[in-house]
XYZ file of C-alpha atoms in Angstrom:
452
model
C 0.000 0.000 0.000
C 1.621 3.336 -1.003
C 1.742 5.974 1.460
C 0.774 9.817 0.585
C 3.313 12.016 -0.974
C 4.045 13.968 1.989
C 6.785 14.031 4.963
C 6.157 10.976 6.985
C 6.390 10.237 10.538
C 7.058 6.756 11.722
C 8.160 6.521 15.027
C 10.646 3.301 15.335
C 13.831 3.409 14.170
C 15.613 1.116 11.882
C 16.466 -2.430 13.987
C 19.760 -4.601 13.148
C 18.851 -7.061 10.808
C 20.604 -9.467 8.321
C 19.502 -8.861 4.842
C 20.801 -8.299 1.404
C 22.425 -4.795 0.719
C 20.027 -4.339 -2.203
C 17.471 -4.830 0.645
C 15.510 -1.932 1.061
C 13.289 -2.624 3.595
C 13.157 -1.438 7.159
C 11.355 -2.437 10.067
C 9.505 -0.036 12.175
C 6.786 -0.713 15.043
C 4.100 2.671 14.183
C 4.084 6.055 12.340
C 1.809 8.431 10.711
C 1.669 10.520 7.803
C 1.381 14.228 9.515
C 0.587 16.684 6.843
C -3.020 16.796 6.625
C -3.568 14.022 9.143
C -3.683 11.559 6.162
C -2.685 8.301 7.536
C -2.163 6.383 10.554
C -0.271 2.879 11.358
C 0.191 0.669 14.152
C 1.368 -2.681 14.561
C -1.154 -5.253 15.645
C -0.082 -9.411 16.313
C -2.109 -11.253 14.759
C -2.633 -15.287 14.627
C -0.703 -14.509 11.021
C 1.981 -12.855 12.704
C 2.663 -8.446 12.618
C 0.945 -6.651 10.521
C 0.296 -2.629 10.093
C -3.349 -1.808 10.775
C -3.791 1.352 8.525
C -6.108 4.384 8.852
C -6.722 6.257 5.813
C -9.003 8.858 4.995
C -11.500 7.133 7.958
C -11.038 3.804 6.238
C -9.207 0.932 8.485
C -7.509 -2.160 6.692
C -4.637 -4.622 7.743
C -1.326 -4.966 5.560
C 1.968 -6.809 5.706
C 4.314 -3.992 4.247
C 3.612 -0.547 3.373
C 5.559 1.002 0.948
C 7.228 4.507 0.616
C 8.499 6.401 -2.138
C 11.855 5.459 -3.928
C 11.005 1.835 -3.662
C 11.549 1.391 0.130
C 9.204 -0.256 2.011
C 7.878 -0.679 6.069
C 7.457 -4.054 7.365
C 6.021 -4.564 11.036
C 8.469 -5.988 13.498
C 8.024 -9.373 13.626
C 6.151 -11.323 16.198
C 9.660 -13.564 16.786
C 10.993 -10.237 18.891
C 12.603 -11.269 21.695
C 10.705 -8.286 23.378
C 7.241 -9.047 22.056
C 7.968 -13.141 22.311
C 8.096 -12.665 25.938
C 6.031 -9.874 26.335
C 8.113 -7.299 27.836
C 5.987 -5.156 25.086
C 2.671 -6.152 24.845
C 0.450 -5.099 21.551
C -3.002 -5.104 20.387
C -3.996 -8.239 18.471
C -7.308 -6.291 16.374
C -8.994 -3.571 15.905
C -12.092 -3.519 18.224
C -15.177 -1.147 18.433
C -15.782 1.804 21.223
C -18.838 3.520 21.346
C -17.939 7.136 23.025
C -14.829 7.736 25.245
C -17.031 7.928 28.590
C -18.087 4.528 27.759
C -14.546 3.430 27.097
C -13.428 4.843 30.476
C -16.217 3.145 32.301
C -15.312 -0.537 30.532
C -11.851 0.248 32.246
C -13.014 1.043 35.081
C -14.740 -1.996 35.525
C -12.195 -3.903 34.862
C -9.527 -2.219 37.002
C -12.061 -2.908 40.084
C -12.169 -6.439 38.976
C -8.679 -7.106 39.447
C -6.568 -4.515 41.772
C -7.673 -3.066 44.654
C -7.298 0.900 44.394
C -9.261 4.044 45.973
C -12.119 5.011 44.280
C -10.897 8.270 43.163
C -7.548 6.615 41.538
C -9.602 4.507 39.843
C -11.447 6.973 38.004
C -8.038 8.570 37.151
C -6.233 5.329 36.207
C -8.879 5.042 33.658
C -9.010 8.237 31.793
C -5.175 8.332 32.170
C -4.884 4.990 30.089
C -7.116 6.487 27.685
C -4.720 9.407 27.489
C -1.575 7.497 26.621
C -3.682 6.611 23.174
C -2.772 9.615 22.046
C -0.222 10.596 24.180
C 1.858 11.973 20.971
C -0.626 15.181 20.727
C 0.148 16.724 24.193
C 3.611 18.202 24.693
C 3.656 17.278 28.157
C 2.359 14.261 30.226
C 1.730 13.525 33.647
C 3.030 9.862 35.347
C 0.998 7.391 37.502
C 2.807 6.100 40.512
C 1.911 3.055 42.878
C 3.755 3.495 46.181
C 3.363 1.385 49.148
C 5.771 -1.430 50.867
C 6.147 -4.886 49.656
C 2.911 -6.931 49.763
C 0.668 -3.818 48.877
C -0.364 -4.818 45.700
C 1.841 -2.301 43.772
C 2.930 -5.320 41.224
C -0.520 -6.276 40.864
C -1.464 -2.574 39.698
C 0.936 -2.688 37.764
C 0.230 -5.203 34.962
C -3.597 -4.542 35.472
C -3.102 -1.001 35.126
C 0.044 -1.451 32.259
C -1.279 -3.828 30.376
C -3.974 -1.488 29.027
C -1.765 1.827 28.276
C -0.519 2.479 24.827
C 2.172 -0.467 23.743
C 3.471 -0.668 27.201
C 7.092 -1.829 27.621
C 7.962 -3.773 31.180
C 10.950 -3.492 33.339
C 12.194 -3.777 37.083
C 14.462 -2.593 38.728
C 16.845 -5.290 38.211
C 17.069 -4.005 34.474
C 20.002 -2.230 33.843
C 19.526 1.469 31.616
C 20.852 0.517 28.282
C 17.851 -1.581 26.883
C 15.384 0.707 28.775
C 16.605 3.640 26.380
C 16.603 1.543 23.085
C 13.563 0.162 23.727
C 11.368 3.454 24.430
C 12.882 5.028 21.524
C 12.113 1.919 19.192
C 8.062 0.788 20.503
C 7.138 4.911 21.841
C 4.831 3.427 24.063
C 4.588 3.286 27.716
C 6.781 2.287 30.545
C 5.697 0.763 33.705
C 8.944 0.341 35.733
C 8.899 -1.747 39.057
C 11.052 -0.728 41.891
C 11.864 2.312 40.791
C 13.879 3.375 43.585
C 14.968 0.078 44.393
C 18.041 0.569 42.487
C 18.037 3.857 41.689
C 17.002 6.349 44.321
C 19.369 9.012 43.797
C 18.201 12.186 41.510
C 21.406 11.762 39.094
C 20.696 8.052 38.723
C 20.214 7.136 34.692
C 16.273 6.158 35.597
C 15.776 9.711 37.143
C 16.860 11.183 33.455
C 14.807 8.975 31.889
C 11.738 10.441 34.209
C 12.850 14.000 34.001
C 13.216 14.247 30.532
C 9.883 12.011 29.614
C 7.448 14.580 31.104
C 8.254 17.118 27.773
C 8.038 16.364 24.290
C 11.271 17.414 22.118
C 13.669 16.634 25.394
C 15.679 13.655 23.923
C 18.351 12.093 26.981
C 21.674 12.015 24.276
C 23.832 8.846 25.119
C 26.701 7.819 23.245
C 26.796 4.376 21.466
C 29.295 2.363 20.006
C 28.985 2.226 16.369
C 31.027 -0.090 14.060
C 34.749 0.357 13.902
C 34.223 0.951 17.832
C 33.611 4.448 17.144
C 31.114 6.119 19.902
C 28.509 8.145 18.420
C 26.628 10.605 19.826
C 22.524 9.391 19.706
C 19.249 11.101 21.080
C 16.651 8.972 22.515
C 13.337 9.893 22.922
C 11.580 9.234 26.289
C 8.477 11.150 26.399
C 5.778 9.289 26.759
C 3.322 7.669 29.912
C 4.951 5.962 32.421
C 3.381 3.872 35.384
C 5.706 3.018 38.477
C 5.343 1.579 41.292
C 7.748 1.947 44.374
C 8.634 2.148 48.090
C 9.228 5.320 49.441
C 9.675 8.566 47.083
C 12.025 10.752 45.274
C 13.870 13.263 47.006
C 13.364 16.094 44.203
C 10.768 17.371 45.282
C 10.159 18.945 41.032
C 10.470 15.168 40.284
C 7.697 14.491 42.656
C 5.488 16.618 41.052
C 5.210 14.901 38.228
C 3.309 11.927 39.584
C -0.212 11.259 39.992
C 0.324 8.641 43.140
C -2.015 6.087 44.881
C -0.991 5.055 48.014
C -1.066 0.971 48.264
C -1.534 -1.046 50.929
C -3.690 1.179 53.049
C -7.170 -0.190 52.831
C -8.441 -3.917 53.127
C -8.318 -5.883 49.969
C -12.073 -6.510 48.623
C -13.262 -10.075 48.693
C -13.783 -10.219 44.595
C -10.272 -9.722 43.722
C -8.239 -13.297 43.040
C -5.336 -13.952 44.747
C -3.968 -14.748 40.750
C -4.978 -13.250 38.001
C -7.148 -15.348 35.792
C -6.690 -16.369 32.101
C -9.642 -14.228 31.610
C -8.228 -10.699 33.020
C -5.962 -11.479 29.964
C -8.737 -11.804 27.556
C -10.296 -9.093 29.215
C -7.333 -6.821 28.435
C -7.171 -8.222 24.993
C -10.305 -6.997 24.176
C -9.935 -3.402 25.536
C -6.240 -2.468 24.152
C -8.330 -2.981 20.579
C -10.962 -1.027 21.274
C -8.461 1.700 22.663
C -6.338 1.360 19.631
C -9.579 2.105 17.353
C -10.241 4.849 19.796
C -6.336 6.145 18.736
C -7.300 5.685 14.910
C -10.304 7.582 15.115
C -9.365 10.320 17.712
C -5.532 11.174 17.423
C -5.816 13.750 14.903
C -9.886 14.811 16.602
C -8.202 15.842 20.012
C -7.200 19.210 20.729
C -5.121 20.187 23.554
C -6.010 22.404 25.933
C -3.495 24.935 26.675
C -4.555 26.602 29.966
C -7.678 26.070 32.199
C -8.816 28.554 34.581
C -8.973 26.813 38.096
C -8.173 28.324 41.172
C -6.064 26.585 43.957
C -3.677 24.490 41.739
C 0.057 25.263 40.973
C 1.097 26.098 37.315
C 2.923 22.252 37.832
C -0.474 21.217 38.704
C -2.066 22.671 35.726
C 0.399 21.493 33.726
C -0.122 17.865 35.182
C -3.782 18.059 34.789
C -4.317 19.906 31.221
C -3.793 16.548 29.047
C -6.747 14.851 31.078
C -8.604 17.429 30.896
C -8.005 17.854 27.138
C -10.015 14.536 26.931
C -13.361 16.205 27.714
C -14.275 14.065 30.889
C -17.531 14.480 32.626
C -18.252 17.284 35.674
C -17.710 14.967 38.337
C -14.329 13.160 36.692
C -12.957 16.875 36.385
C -14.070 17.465 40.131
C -12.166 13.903 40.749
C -9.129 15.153 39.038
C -8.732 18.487 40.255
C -9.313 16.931 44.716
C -6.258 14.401 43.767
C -3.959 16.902 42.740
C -5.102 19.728 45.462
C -4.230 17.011 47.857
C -0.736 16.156 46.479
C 0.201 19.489 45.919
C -0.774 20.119 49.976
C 1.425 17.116 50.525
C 4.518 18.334 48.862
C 4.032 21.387 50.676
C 3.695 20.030 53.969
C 7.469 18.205 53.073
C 8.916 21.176 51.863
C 7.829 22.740 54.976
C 10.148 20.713 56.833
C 12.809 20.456 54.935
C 16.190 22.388 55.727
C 16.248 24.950 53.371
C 12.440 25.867 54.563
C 13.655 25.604 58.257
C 17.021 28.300 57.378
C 14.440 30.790 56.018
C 12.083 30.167 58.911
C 15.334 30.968 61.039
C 16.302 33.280 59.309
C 13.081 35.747 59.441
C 13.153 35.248 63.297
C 16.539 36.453 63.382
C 15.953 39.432 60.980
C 12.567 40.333 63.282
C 14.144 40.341 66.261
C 16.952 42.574 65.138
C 14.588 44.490 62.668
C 16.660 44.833 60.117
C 17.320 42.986 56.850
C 20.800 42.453 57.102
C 21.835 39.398 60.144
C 25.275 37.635 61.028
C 25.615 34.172 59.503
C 26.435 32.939 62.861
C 23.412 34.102 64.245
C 21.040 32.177 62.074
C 23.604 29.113 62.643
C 23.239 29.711 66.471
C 18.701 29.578 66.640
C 18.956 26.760 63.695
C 21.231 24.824 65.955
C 19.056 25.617 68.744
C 15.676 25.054 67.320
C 16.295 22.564 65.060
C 19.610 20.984 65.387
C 18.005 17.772 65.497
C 15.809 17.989 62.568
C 18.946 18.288 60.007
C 21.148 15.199 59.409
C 24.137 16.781 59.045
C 26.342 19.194 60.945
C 24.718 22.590 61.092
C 28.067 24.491 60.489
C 28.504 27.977 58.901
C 29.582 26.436 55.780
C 26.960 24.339 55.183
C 24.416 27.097 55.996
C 26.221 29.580 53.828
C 26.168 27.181 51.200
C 22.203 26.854 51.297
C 21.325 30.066 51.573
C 23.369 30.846 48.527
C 22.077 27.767 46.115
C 18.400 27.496 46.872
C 17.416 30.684 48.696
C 19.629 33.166 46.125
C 20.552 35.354 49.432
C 23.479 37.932 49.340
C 26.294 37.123 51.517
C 29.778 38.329 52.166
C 32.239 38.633 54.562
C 33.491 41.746 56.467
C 35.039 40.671 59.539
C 31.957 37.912 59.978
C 30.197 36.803 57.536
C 26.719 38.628 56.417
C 23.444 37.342 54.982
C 21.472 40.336 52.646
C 17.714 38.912 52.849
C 16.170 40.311 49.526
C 12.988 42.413 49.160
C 9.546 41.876 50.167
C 8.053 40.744 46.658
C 10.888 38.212 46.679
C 10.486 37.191 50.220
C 6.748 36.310 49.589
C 7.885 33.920 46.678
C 10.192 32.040 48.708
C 7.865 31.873 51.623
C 4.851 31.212 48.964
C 6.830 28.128 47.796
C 8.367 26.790 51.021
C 5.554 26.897 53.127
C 6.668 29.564 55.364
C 4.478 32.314 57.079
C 5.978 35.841 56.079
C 3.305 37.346 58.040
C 3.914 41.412 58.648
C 6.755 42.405 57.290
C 8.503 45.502 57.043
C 12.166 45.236 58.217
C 13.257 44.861 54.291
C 12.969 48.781 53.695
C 14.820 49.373 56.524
């Protein structure tokens, strides 16, 4: 089947194969046609093996190759993968029927509560959200669902219920090491529901943080280099946007990488009665069924959706906003919208309640006092040192010593300091001031030292 005469998109890039050099053929997983939303194809296994299952002009038919102009052609990767053999990547196997996306999100719903036990209001947002990664590629940002709890909480059990309904969703753990992570996102596009994240990888600089950092944006490739023949390293840009579902113990300490996530807490309410300890042969059937009729839901509706670009609620952080436009670009009903907006609220009072506490919150706290009592806006170093040590020395876990102050104050609070004879601290201007207290959860209260 000949595709338009236009620039084409096709997401997967070429895989190592054998074949003759007069070979043209290249093997790619999905791709559309962009320029006037004329064509669409995904890779569906069938009993016959891969095939592309092509929209066209609101027409849908199955082929074995497509071809492109100067006689090259696009065959489907082939259902003897090693990743779709074992089903680290999991793929729709037909083209099913929806009726209208509320519908679609209540059929998921009902099969989420069949399976995994999660709070009703997670529920509602697991479901639109795996609607959402259908069409994932028209948003240039996307939020990430997280399943955190301790072992025995049913996180793993969320996760292939949940997973094994978003858009070509890729598997790992975190026994996995990074390299085949990368390749593999940028080759399938889909999804990736990661176990464990911070099993392995708990620290911010860690290669899965990256990978979850730079996913969130489109157009924010993680560059890598790779070893090309001749053992020359090349540099290459993989492409990691996309959903991701993860389930873990504890949490992240960047706190801007925590607000990415859409979280359910696991573990914290009794199991219902209905759920099997093992999941069924027909859950899988189940999920069958519903990954086609969400992939004819992508084929009708990719190029249909428009996203939203702002939303005017009140009480919600521009990282909030940002978190919640894609959903909301989906049109949900009043009371999914009222669902949506209480989740993040509640998060976002969360984070704040942490950042509260955390040192650089407690220094500014400190810091205030200090400049209150002594009305003015300009305080010894040693004097904040001396109250944090004896207000909070025990709340820090390291040594509160000038150095270590200075250092904080200079990095994540932006304050003025120099030395001359002791060291000074400058605290900036009210406008400023409010900001910092705005995002660390600190009371400014009256204040009018700052124009002395």
């Amino acid at each position: 089947m000949p595709l338009p005469k236009q620039h084409c998109f096709f997401y997967a890039v070429l895989m190592e194969q054998k074949k003759p050099k007069t070979d043209k053929s290249q093997l790619y997983g999905s791709g559309y046609a962009d320029e006037g939303h004329a064509l669409i194809a995904e890779q569906v296994l069938t009993e016959k093996g891969s095939r592309f299952v092509v929209w066209q002009g609101g027409e849908v038919s199955e082929e074995e190759t497509l071809s492109l102009p100067h006689a090259r052609s696009l065959l489907p990767i082939p259902a003897t993968n090693n990743l779709l053999a074992h089903k680290v990547v999991l793929l729709p196997t037909a083209v099913g029927d929806w009726r209208d996306v509320q519908t679609l999100a209540s059929e998921i719903s009902e099969h989420l509560e069949r399976y995994v036990a999660l709070s009703d209001d997670f529920r509602v947002i697991a479901s639109w959200y795996i609607i959402l990664s259908w069409v994932y590629d028209r948003f240039p940002q996307m939020p990430y669902l997280r399943l955190r709890g301790d072992y025995g909480s049913g996180k793993t059990r969320g996760l292939s219920v949940i997973g094994g309904l978003l858009y070509k969703p890729m598997f790992a753990s975190g026994a996995t090491t990074i390299s085949p992570i990368f390749h593999t996102l940028d080759l399938f596009r889909g999804s990736l529901v990661f176990d464990e994240a911070d099993f392995r990888f708990s620290d911010e600089r860690a290669e899965i943080t990256k990978i979850l950092n730079s996913g969130t944006v489109a157009g924010f490739p993680v560059l890598r280099s790779v070893q090309q023949e001749g053992k020359v390293f090349d540099p290459k840009a993989f492409a990691v946007f996309g959903p991701k579902l993860v389930a873990m113990r504890h949490e992240f300490s960047d706190l801007a990488l925590e607000s990415r996530f859409l979280t359910e807490e696991m573990g914290v309410r009794p199991v219902p009665a209905h759920i099997p300890k093992q999941l069924p042969k027909s859950a899988e059937m189940e999920a069958e069924v519903l990954r086609g009729r969400l992939l004819r839901f992508r084929l009708d509706m990719l190029w249909k959706i428009t996203p939203l670009e702002s939303v005017d609620v009140a009480d919600v952080s521009p990282r909030g906003l940002q978190m919640l436009l894609p959903l909301l670009s989906l049109t949900p009903p009043p009371e999914v919208r009222t669902t949506l907006l209480r989740h993040v609220m509640r998060e976002e009072k969360e984070r704040g309640t942490t950042r509260a506490m955390s040192p650089v919150s407690l220094l500014l706290q400190v810091t205030l006092a200090v400049a209150r009592k002594q009305n003015t806006d300009t305080v010894k170093l040693r004097d904040v040192v001396s109250d944090a040590m004896l207000l909070h020395g025990e709340e820090f876990e390291r040594p509160l010593t000038s150095r270590y102050v200075g250092s904080l104050m200079r990095t994540a609070l932006r304050f003025t300091l120099w030395k001359s004879s002791v060291y000074w601290v400058k605290l900036p201007g009210e406008a400023e001031l409010r900001e910092l207290c705005s995002r660390y959860g600190v009371q400014l209260g009256q204040w009018d030292v700052g124009s002395k």
